[in-house]
PDB file of C-alpha atoms in Angstrom:
ATOM      1  CA  MET A   1       6.245  -4.866  -2.275  1.00 51.00           C
ATOM      2  CA  VAL A   2       8.791  -2.965  -4.238  1.00 46.00           C
ATOM      3  CA  PHE A   3       6.192  -2.064  -6.884  1.00 46.00           C
ATOM      4  CA  PHE A   4       4.416   0.294  -4.449  1.00 48.00           C
ATOM      5  CA  GLU A   5       7.499   2.350  -3.641  1.00 48.00           C
ATOM      6  CA  ARG A   6       7.407   5.921  -4.966  1.00 45.00           C
ATOM      7  CA  HIS A   7       4.775   5.119  -7.618  1.00 43.00           C
ATOM      8  CA  GLY A   8       3.344   8.289  -9.100  1.00 41.00           C
ATOM      9  CA  VAL A   9       6.102  10.491  -7.718  1.00 41.00           C
ATOM     10  CA  GLU A  10       7.079  11.501 -11.217  1.00 46.00           C
ATOM     11  CA  GLU A  11       4.642  13.994 -12.695  1.00 51.00           C
ATOM     12  CA  LYS A  12       3.720  12.253 -15.940  1.00 75.00           C
ATOM     13  CA  GLU A  13       0.906  10.109 -17.267  1.00 81.00           C
ATOM     14  CA  SER A  14       1.547   6.678 -15.800  1.00 89.00           C
ATOM     15  CA  PHE A  15      -0.720   3.584 -15.680  1.00 95.00           C
ATOM     16  CA  LYS A  16       0.432   0.271 -14.166  1.00 93.00           C
ATOM     17  CA  HIS A  17      -1.519  -2.842 -13.217  1.00 94.00           C
ATOM     18  CA  PHE A  18      -0.659  -6.238 -11.743  1.00 91.00           C
ATOM     19  CA  THR A  19      -2.366  -9.219 -10.116  1.00 92.00           C
ATOM     20  CA  LEU A  20      -1.654 -10.453  -6.587  1.00 92.00           C
ATOM     21  CA  VAL A  21      -2.762 -13.692  -4.937  1.00 90.00           C
ATOM     22  CA  ASN A  22      -3.127 -14.050  -1.158  1.00 90.00           C
ATOM     23  CA  GLU A  23      -1.033 -10.958  -0.442  1.00 90.00           C
ATOM     24  CA  ASN A  24      -1.001  -8.449   2.407  1.00 91.00           C
ATOM     25  CA  PHE A  25       0.642  -5.042   2.549  1.00 92.00           C
ATOM     26  CA  PRO A  26       1.056  -2.774   5.585  1.00 92.00           C
ATOM     27  CA  LEU A  27       0.260   0.933   5.872  1.00 91.00           C
ATOM     28  CA  HIS A  28       1.700   3.086   3.106  1.00 90.00           C
ATOM     29  CA  PHE A  29       0.843   6.068   0.927  1.00 88.00           C
ATOM     30  CA  HIS A  30       1.994   7.599  -2.340  1.00 88.00           C
ATOM     31  CA  ARG A  31       1.271  10.457  -4.700  1.00 87.00           C
ATOM     32  CA  ALA A  32      -0.450   8.168  -7.200  1.00 93.00           C
ATOM     33  CA  TYR A  33      -4.069   7.135  -7.197  1.00 96.00           C
ATOM     34  CA  GLU A  34      -4.705   3.432  -6.594  1.00 97.00           C
ATOM     35  CA  LEU A  35      -7.509   1.004  -7.387  1.00 97.00           C
ATOM     36  CA  ILE A  36      -7.707  -2.354  -5.638  1.00 98.00           C
ATOM     37  CA  ILE A  37     -10.154  -4.681  -7.420  1.00 98.00           C
ATOM     38  CA  VAL A  38     -11.136  -8.046  -5.944  1.00 98.00           C
ATOM     39  CA  ASN A  39     -11.338 -10.783  -8.594  1.00 97.00           C
ATOM     40  CA  GLU A  40     -11.882 -13.643  -6.133  1.00 96.00           C
ATOM     41  CA  GLY A  41     -12.058 -14.159  -2.381  1.00 97.00           C
ATOM     42  CA  GLU A  42     -12.183 -11.536   0.339  1.00 97.00           C
ATOM     43  CA  LEU A  43      -9.949  -8.612   1.240  1.00 97.00           C
ATOM     44  CA  LEU A  44      -9.926  -6.275   4.222  1.00 97.00           C
ATOM     45  CA  ALA A  45      -8.765  -2.814   3.142  1.00 97.00           C
ATOM     46  CA  THR A  46      -8.142   0.089   5.504  1.00 96.00           C
ATOM     47  CA  VAL A  47      -8.056   3.653   4.153  1.00 96.00           C
ATOM     48  CA  ASP A  48      -7.417   6.495   6.609  1.00 92.00           C
ATOM     49  CA  LYS A  49      -8.574   4.211   9.465  1.00 90.00           C
ATOM     50  CA  LYS A  50     -11.834   3.263   7.695  1.00 94.00           C
ATOM     51  CA  LYS A  51     -12.133  -0.513   7.240  1.00 96.00           C
ATOM     52  CA  TYR A  52     -13.779  -2.025   4.166  1.00 98.00           C
ATOM     53  CA  SER A  53     -14.593  -5.702   3.598  1.00 98.00           C
ATOM     54  CA  LEU A  54     -14.272  -6.340  -0.140  1.00 98.00           C
ATOM     55  CA  HIS A  55     -15.628  -9.234  -2.185  1.00 97.00           C
ATOM     56  CA  LYS A  56     -15.753 -10.196  -5.866  1.00 97.00           C
ATOM     57  CA  ASN A  57     -15.961  -7.154  -8.182  1.00 96.00           C
ATOM     58  CA  ASP A  58     -15.660  -4.712  -5.275  1.00 97.00           C
ATOM     59  CA  SER A  59     -13.059  -1.999  -5.737  1.00 97.00           C
ATOM     60  CA  VAL A  60     -11.538   0.533  -3.380  1.00 98.00           C
ATOM     61  CA  PHE A  61     -10.522   3.849  -4.988  1.00 98.00           C
ATOM     62  CA  ILE A  62      -7.658   5.349  -2.970  1.00 97.00           C
ATOM     63  CA  PHE A  63      -6.859   9.017  -3.458  1.00 96.00           C
ATOM     64  CA  ASN A  64      -3.293  10.302  -3.498  1.00 89.00           C
ATOM     65  CA  ASN A  65      -1.647  10.471  -0.063  1.00 86.00           C
ATOM     66  CA  GLN A  66      -4.417   8.499   1.673  1.00 93.00           C
ATOM     67  CA  ILE A  67      -2.808   6.092   4.136  1.00 92.00           C
ATOM     68  CA  HIS A  68      -3.931   2.546   3.369  1.00 95.00           C
ATOM     69  CA  GLU A  69      -3.231  -1.153   3.809  1.00 95.00           C
ATOM     70  CA  PHE A  70      -4.843  -4.425   2.800  1.00 96.00           C
ATOM     71  CA  LYS A  71      -5.048  -7.946   4.240  1.00 95.00           C
ATOM     72  CA  THR A  72      -6.260 -11.179   2.679  1.00 94.00           C
ATOM     73  CA  ILE A  73      -9.081 -12.994   4.459  1.00 94.00           C
ATOM     74  CA  ASN A  74      -8.462 -16.729   3.822  1.00 92.00           C
ATOM     75  CA  HIS A  75      -7.933 -16.253   0.065  1.00 93.00           C
ATOM     76  CA  SER A  76      -7.799 -13.380  -2.412  1.00 95.00           C
ATOM     77  CA  ASN A  77      -6.990 -12.691  -6.027  1.00 96.00           C
ATOM     78  CA  ILE A  78      -6.803  -8.955  -6.674  1.00 96.00           C
ATOM     79  CA  THR A  79      -5.797  -6.531  -9.390  1.00 96.00           C
ATOM     80  CA  ILE A  80      -3.906  -3.397  -8.368  1.00 96.00           C
ATOM     81  CA  VAL A  81      -4.039  -0.369 -10.661  1.00 96.00           C
ATOM     82  CA  ILE A  82      -1.670   2.493  -9.838  1.00 95.00           C
ATOM     83  CA  PHE A  83      -1.900   5.631 -11.946  1.00 95.00           C
ATOM     84  CA  SER A  84      -0.648   9.193 -11.799  1.00 94.00           C
ATOM     85  CA  PRO A  85      -3.028  12.115 -11.139  1.00 94.00           C
ATOM     86  CA  GLU A  86      -2.002  13.602 -14.502  1.00 93.00           C
ATOM     87  CA  LEU A  87      -3.765  10.741 -16.306  1.00 94.00           C
ATOM     88  CA  ILE A  88      -7.103  12.090 -15.058  1.00 96.00           C
ATOM     89  CA  GLY A  89      -6.018  15.713 -14.863  1.00 94.00           C
ATOM     90  CA  HIS A  90      -9.489  17.275 -15.074  1.00 95.00           C
ATOM     91  CA  PHE A  91     -10.811  15.136 -12.209  1.00 96.00           C
ATOM     92  CA  PHE A  92      -7.644  15.684 -10.174  1.00 95.00           C
ATOM     93  CA  ALA A  93      -7.891  19.464 -10.535  1.00 94.00           C
ATOM     94  CA  ASN A  94     -11.542  19.467  -9.429  1.00 95.00           C
ATOM     95  CA  VAL A  95     -11.187  17.175  -6.388  1.00 95.00           C
ATOM     96  CA  LYS A  96      -7.772  18.288  -5.131  1.00 90.00           C
ATOM     97  CA  GLY A  97      -7.828  18.692  -1.361  1.00 89.00           C
ATOM     98  CA  THR A  98     -10.759  16.301  -0.866  1.00 94.00           C
ATOM     99  CA  ILE A  99     -11.222  12.597  -0.106  1.00 95.00           C
ATOM    100  CA  PRO A 100     -14.229  10.252  -0.521  1.00 97.00           C
ATOM    101  CA  GLU A 101     -16.483   9.583   2.449  1.00 96.00           C
ATOM    102  CA  ASN A 102     -16.719   6.016   1.112  1.00 98.00           C
ATOM    103  CA  ASN A 103     -13.842   4.709  -1.021  1.00 98.00           C
ATOM    104  CA  VAL A 104     -15.622   1.540  -2.215  1.00 98.00           C
ATOM    105  CA  ILE A 105     -17.465   1.056  -5.483  1.00 96.00           C
ATOM    106  CA  HIS A 106     -18.874  -2.134  -7.005  1.00 95.00           C
ATOM    107  CA  LEU A 107     -17.991  -2.905 -10.609  1.00 94.00           C
ATOM    108  CA  GLU A 108     -20.584  -4.642 -12.751  1.00 90.00           C
ATOM    109  CA  ASP A 109     -17.871  -5.603 -15.224  1.00 89.00           C
ATOM    110  CA  VAL A 110     -14.131  -5.820 -14.600  1.00 91.00           C
ATOM    111  CA  PRO A 111     -12.227  -4.949 -17.784  1.00 91.00           C
ATOM    112  CA  ASP A 112      -9.534  -6.980 -19.460  1.00 93.00           C
ATOM    113  CA  PHE A 113      -6.625  -4.800 -18.429  1.00 94.00           C
ATOM    114  CA  HIS A 114      -4.435  -6.110 -21.209  1.00 91.00           C
ATOM    115  CA  GLY A 115      -7.022  -4.603 -23.561  1.00 94.00           C
ATOM    116  CA  LEU A 116      -6.407  -1.151 -22.077  1.00 95.00           C
ATOM    117  CA  ASP A 117      -3.454  -0.828 -24.393  1.00 93.00           C
ATOM    118  CA  SER A 118      -3.678   2.864 -25.196  1.00 95.00           C
ATOM    119  CA  ILE A 119      -3.792   6.009 -23.107  1.00 95.00           C
ATOM    120  CA  TYR A 120      -7.264   6.763 -24.470  1.00 96.00           C
ATOM    121  CA  ARG A 121      -8.711   3.425 -23.294  1.00 96.00           C
ATOM    122  CA  GLN A 122      -6.990   3.839 -19.953  1.00 96.00           C
ATOM    123  CA  LYS A 123      -8.451   7.329 -19.497  1.00 96.00           C
ATOM    124  CA  SER A 124     -11.908   6.151 -20.579  1.00 96.00           C
ATOM    125  CA  PHE A 125     -11.858   3.386 -17.955  1.00 96.00           C
ATOM    126  CA  LEU A 126     -10.562   5.676 -15.211  1.00 97.00           C
ATOM    127  CA  TYR A 127     -12.987   8.530 -15.903  1.00 97.00           C
ATOM    128  CA  ASP A 128     -15.855   6.025 -15.813  1.00 96.00           C
ATOM    129  CA  ILE A 129     -14.635   4.945 -12.360  1.00 96.00           C
ATOM    130  CA  CYS A 130     -14.411   8.597 -11.294  1.00 97.00           C
ATOM    131  CA  GLY A 131     -17.981   9.198 -12.473  1.00 96.00           C
ATOM    132  CA  THR A 132     -19.255   6.207 -10.514  1.00 96.00           C
ATOM    133  CA  LEU A 133     -17.458   7.368  -7.381  1.00 97.00           C
ATOM    134  CA  VAL A 134     -18.783  10.937  -7.374  1.00 96.00           C
ATOM    135  CA  ASN A 135     -22.319   9.691  -8.082  1.00 96.00           C
ATOM    136  CA  GLN A 136     -22.418   7.471  -5.020  1.00 95.00           C
ATOM    137  CA  THR A 137     -20.487   9.323  -2.309  1.00 97.00           C
ATOM    138  CA  ASN A 138     -19.572  12.780  -1.085  1.00 96.00           C
ATOM    139  CA  LEU A 139     -16.096  14.255  -1.307  1.00 96.00           C
ATOM    140  CA  THR A 140     -15.025  16.010   1.889  1.00 94.00           C
ATOM    141  CA  PRO A 141     -12.114  18.393   2.559  1.00 92.00           C
ATOM    142  CA  VAL A 142      -8.927  16.754   3.831  1.00 86.00           C
ATOM    143  CA  ALA A 143      -8.283  17.402   7.501  1.00 76.00           C
ATOM    144  CA  ASP A 144      -4.549  17.970   7.143  1.00 69.00           C
ATOM    145  CA  SER A 145      -3.535  17.750  10.808  1.00 77.00           C
ATOM    146  CA  SER A 146       0.000  18.197  12.113  1.00 88.00           C
ATOM    147  CA  LYS A 147      -0.168  14.653  13.541  1.00 88.00           C
ATOM    148  CA  ALA A 148      -0.929  13.217  10.100  1.00 87.00           C
ATOM    149  CA  GLN A 149       2.025  15.109   8.623  1.00 89.00           C
ATOM    150  CA  VAL A 150       4.381  13.672  11.246  1.00 94.00           C
ATOM    151  CA  PHE A 151       2.955  10.188  10.691  1.00 93.00           C
ATOM    152  CA  HIS A 152       3.597  10.531   6.945  1.00 91.00           C
ATOM    153  CA  LYS A 153       7.212  11.414   7.718  1.00 94.00           C
ATOM    154  CA  ILE A 154       7.618   8.295   9.855  1.00 95.00           C
ATOM    155  CA  LEU A 155       6.268   6.067   7.074  1.00 94.00           C
ATOM    156  CA  LEU A 156       8.609   7.704   4.566  1.00 92.00           C
ATOM    157  CA  TYR A 157      11.542   7.098   6.923  1.00 95.00           C
ATOM    158  CA  VAL A 158      10.670   3.387   7.190  1.00 95.00           C
ATOM    159  CA  ASP A 159      10.320   3.132   3.411  1.00 92.00           C
ATOM    160  CA  LYS A 160      13.820   4.566   3.019  1.00 94.00           C
ATOM    161  CA  TYR A 161      15.669   2.857   5.897  1.00 95.00           C
ATOM    162  CA  TYR A 162      13.846  -0.436   6.624  1.00 96.00           C
ATOM    163  CA  CYS A 163      16.819  -2.425   5.322  1.00 95.00           C
ATOM    164  CA  GLU A 164      19.130  -0.757   7.855  1.00 94.00           C
ATOM    165  CA  ASP A 165      19.125  -0.448  11.641  1.00 92.00           C
ATOM    166  CA  CYS A 166      15.751   1.299  11.645  1.00 95.00           C
ATOM    167  CA  THR A 167      14.394   2.145  15.096  1.00 96.00           C
ATOM    168  CA  LEU A 168      11.945   4.663  16.468  1.00 97.00           C
ATOM    169  CA  LYS A 169      14.863   6.286  18.284  1.00 97.00           C
ATOM    170  CA  SER A 170      16.610   6.856  14.955  1.00 97.00           C
ATOM    171  CA  VAL A 171      13.360   8.254  13.535  1.00 97.00           C
ATOM    172  CA  ALA A 172      12.999  10.612  16.511  1.00 97.00           C
ATOM    173  CA  LYS A 173      16.568  11.811  16.077  1.00 96.00           C
ATOM    174  CA  ASP A 174      16.154  12.347  12.334  1.00 96.00           C
ATOM    175  CA  LEU A 175      12.819  14.155  12.624  1.00 95.00           C
ATOM    176  CA  GLN A 176      13.863  15.973  15.813  1.00 96.00           C
ATOM    177  CA  TYR A 177      10.819  14.852  17.793  1.00 96.00           C
ATOM    178  CA  ASP A 178      10.530  13.402  21.276  1.00 97.00           C
ATOM    179  CA  TYR A 179      10.702   9.585  21.229  1.00 97.00           C
ATOM    180  CA  ALA A 180       7.795   9.131  23.673  1.00 97.00           C
ATOM    181  CA  TYR A 181       5.615  11.500  21.614  1.00 97.00           C
ATOM    182  CA  LEU A 182       6.311   9.598  18.371  1.00 97.00           C
ATOM    183  CA  SER A 183       5.671   6.250  20.059  1.00 97.00           C
ATOM    184  CA  LYS A 184       2.268   7.388  21.318  1.00 96.00           C
ATOM    185  CA  LEU A 185       1.383   9.108  18.034  1.00 95.00           C
ATOM    186  CA  PHE A 186       2.260   6.038  15.969  1.00 95.00           C
ATOM    187  CA  VAL A 187       0.016   3.733  17.994  1.00 94.00           C
ATOM    188  CA  GLN A 188      -2.762   6.324  17.808  1.00 92.00           C
ATOM    189  CA  MET A 189      -2.509   6.601  14.009  1.00 90.00           C
ATOM    190  CA  ALA A 190      -1.721   2.980  13.095  1.00 90.00           C
ATOM    191  CA  ASN A 191      -3.293   0.958  15.935  1.00 89.00           C
ATOM    192  CA  ILE A 192      -0.062  -1.020  16.236  1.00 92.00           C
ATOM    193  CA  SER A 193       3.357  -0.218  17.644  1.00 96.00           C
ATOM    194  CA  PHE A 194       6.220   1.063  15.492  1.00 97.00           C
ATOM    195  CA  THR A 195       8.099  -2.220  16.031  1.00 96.00           C
ATOM    196  CA  GLU A 196       5.113  -4.281  14.855  1.00 95.00           C
ATOM    197  CA  TYR A 197       4.724  -2.079  11.791  1.00 95.00           C
ATOM    198  CA  LEU A 198       8.417  -2.297  10.918  1.00 96.00           C
ATOM    199  CA  THR A 199       8.264  -6.095  11.174  1.00 96.00           C
ATOM    200  CA  GLN A 200       5.208  -6.261   8.891  1.00 94.00           C
ATOM    201  CA  TYR A 201       6.822  -3.907   6.384  1.00 95.00           C
ATOM    202  CA  ARG A 202      10.084  -5.863   6.277  1.00 96.00           C
ATOM    203  CA  ILE A 203       8.302  -9.202   5.906  1.00 95.00           C
ATOM    204  CA  SER A 204       6.085  -7.838   3.106  1.00 92.00           C
ATOM    205  CA  GLN A 205       9.247  -6.828   1.237  1.00 93.00           C
ATOM    206  CA  ALA A 206      10.706 -10.277   1.882  1.00 94.00           C
ATOM    207  CA  CYS A 207       7.555 -11.907   0.476  1.00 91.00           C
ATOM    208  CA  TYR A 208       7.980  -9.982  -2.761  1.00 88.00           C
ATOM    209  CA  LEU A 209      11.658 -10.930  -3.075  1.00 93.00           C
ATOM    210  CA  LEU A 210      10.956 -14.599  -2.355  1.00 93.00           C
ATOM    211  CA  LYS A 211       8.482 -14.718  -5.240  1.00 87.00           C
ATOM    212  CA  ASN A 212      10.256 -12.404  -7.665  1.00 87.00           C
ATOM    213  CA  SER A 213      13.994 -12.954  -7.264  1.00 92.00           C
ATOM    214  CA  GLN A 214      16.550 -15.746  -7.156  1.00 94.00           C
ATOM    215  CA  LYS A 215      18.210 -14.403  -4.016  1.00 96.00           C
ATOM    216  CA  THR A 216      18.845 -16.878  -1.212  1.00 96.00           C
ATOM    217  CA  ILE A 217      16.791 -16.680   1.960  1.00 96.00           C
ATOM    218  CA  GLY A 218      19.865 -15.393   3.786  1.00 96.00           C
ATOM    219  CA  GLU A 219      20.387 -12.650   1.206  1.00 97.00           C
ATOM    220  CA  ILE A 220      16.732 -11.645   1.432  1.00 97.00           C
ATOM    221  CA  ALA A 221      16.900 -11.524   5.215  1.00 97.00           C
ATOM    222  CA  MET A 222      19.893  -9.168   5.022  1.00 96.00           C
ATOM    223  CA  ARG A 223      18.176  -7.076   2.324  1.00 96.00           C
ATOM    224  CA  CYS A 224      15.173  -6.651   4.624  1.00 96.00           C
ATOM    225  CA  GLY A 225      17.101  -5.511   7.677  1.00 96.00           C
ATOM    226  CA  TYR A 226      17.795  -8.806   9.459  1.00 96.00           C
ATOM    227  CA  ASN A 227      21.332  -9.685  10.523  1.00 94.00           C
ATOM    228  CA  ASN A 228      20.073 -12.795  12.309  1.00 94.00           C
ATOM    229  CA  LEU A 229      18.490 -15.504  10.138  1.00 96.00           C
ATOM    230  CA  ARG A 230      16.753 -17.079  13.138  1.00 96.00           C
ATOM    231  CA  SER A 231      14.982 -13.795  13.935  1.00 96.00           C
ATOM    232  CA  PHE A 232      13.981 -13.425  10.286  1.00 97.00           C
ATOM    233  CA  ASN A 233      12.529 -16.947  10.139  1.00 97.00           C
ATOM    234  CA  ARG A 234      10.664 -16.451  13.422  1.00 97.00           C
ATOM    235  CA  ASN A 235       9.143 -13.118  12.366  1.00 96.00           C
ATOM    236  CA  PHE A 236       8.332 -14.371   8.874  1.00 96.00           C
ATOM    237  CA  LYS A 237       6.337 -17.295  10.242  1.00 95.00           C
ATOM    238  CA  LYS A 238       4.628 -15.061  12.798  1.00 94.00           C
ATOM    239  CA  VAL A 239       3.407 -12.684  10.074  1.00 92.00           C
ATOM    240  CA  THR A 240       2.613 -15.148   7.253  1.00 90.00           C
ATOM    241  CA  ALA A 241       2.108 -18.500   9.091  1.00 89.00           C
ATOM    242  CA  TYR A 242       4.714 -20.005   6.700  1.00 92.00           C
ATOM    243  CA  SER A 243       8.460 -20.417   6.777  1.00 95.00           C
ATOM    244  CA  PRO A 244      10.300 -18.473   4.033  1.00 96.00           C
ATOM    245  CA  ARG A 245      11.039 -21.729   2.212  1.00 95.00           C
ATOM    246  CA  GLU A 246       7.385 -22.819   2.388  1.00 94.00           C
ATOM    247  CA  TYR A 247       6.207 -19.424   1.186  1.00 92.00           C
ATOM    248  CA  ARG A 248       8.563 -19.479  -1.804  1.00 91.00           C
ATOM    249  CA  GLY A 249       7.139 -22.869  -2.835  1.00 87.00           C
ATOM    250  CA  ILE A 250       3.504 -21.739  -2.833  1.00 80.00           C
ATOM    251  CA  SER A 251       2.277 -21.172  -6.378  1.00 65.00           C
TER     252      SER A 251
END
C-alpha cells in the first residue's frame, strides 16, 4: 500500500492511523514505529522472522527498521498506527539500538482513534503502550549483520523500482553484488524467492489502487510493473484468489 512508503522518514512528530479489512502486505520496513491492532478476525504478523498469531485486541508493536509483514487468516479488520520516533522521543532515546523479544501486547481497551485529536492525547496513548511493552518483555540489542543491511537495500530497491523492469539482476548490478549471492541471501532472509516477493509487492500495490483510485485495471497493471494484462490478471488471482475486477467490487 502506498501509505506505508517512506512513512516516518521525515524527522518530525507524525501520527497517522487507518483501518484495513482483509488486507495483506509483504515484507517492508521504515523509520517510523508501527502498531497493528486487530479489531476483528485473525492476522498472522511476521517481525524479523518471528511469527505472531493475532486475535481481537491483540497488537504488535514494531520498532523502527524491523522487517515485517502481515497476512489475513480468513478475515481481519485491523487498525494501523504509524508514528515517528520523535513523538515518543524519551522512549526512543532510551531504547535506541534495541528490539523487543516479543512484539505482541494485548490491549484491554482499544481507543477511539478519532478522539486522539491532539498531540498530547496521542503521546499519552503511545507512552501507555510503551509502558506495557517494557513491563512484559525484554529489549535486546539489535544484531546489525551485514546480511541484514544488504537485505534492507534490496527491499528499498524494490520499493523504488517495482513499477519498472525490476529484476534481481538489476538489483545485483545496482548494488554491485554477485547475483547468485543475492538470490541465496534473499531466500534465507525472506523464506521466498525474489521473484515471489516482487509479485506479492506489486499485487499489494495494485490492491490499494483498485480500492482507492479510479484508474482502469489496465492502467493499474502498467503502474505496478506489468506490460502484459494477462500476466497481471494471472498473478493477481494467484495472490488474492480474486480477479482484479472481483477484488474491486468487494466492499
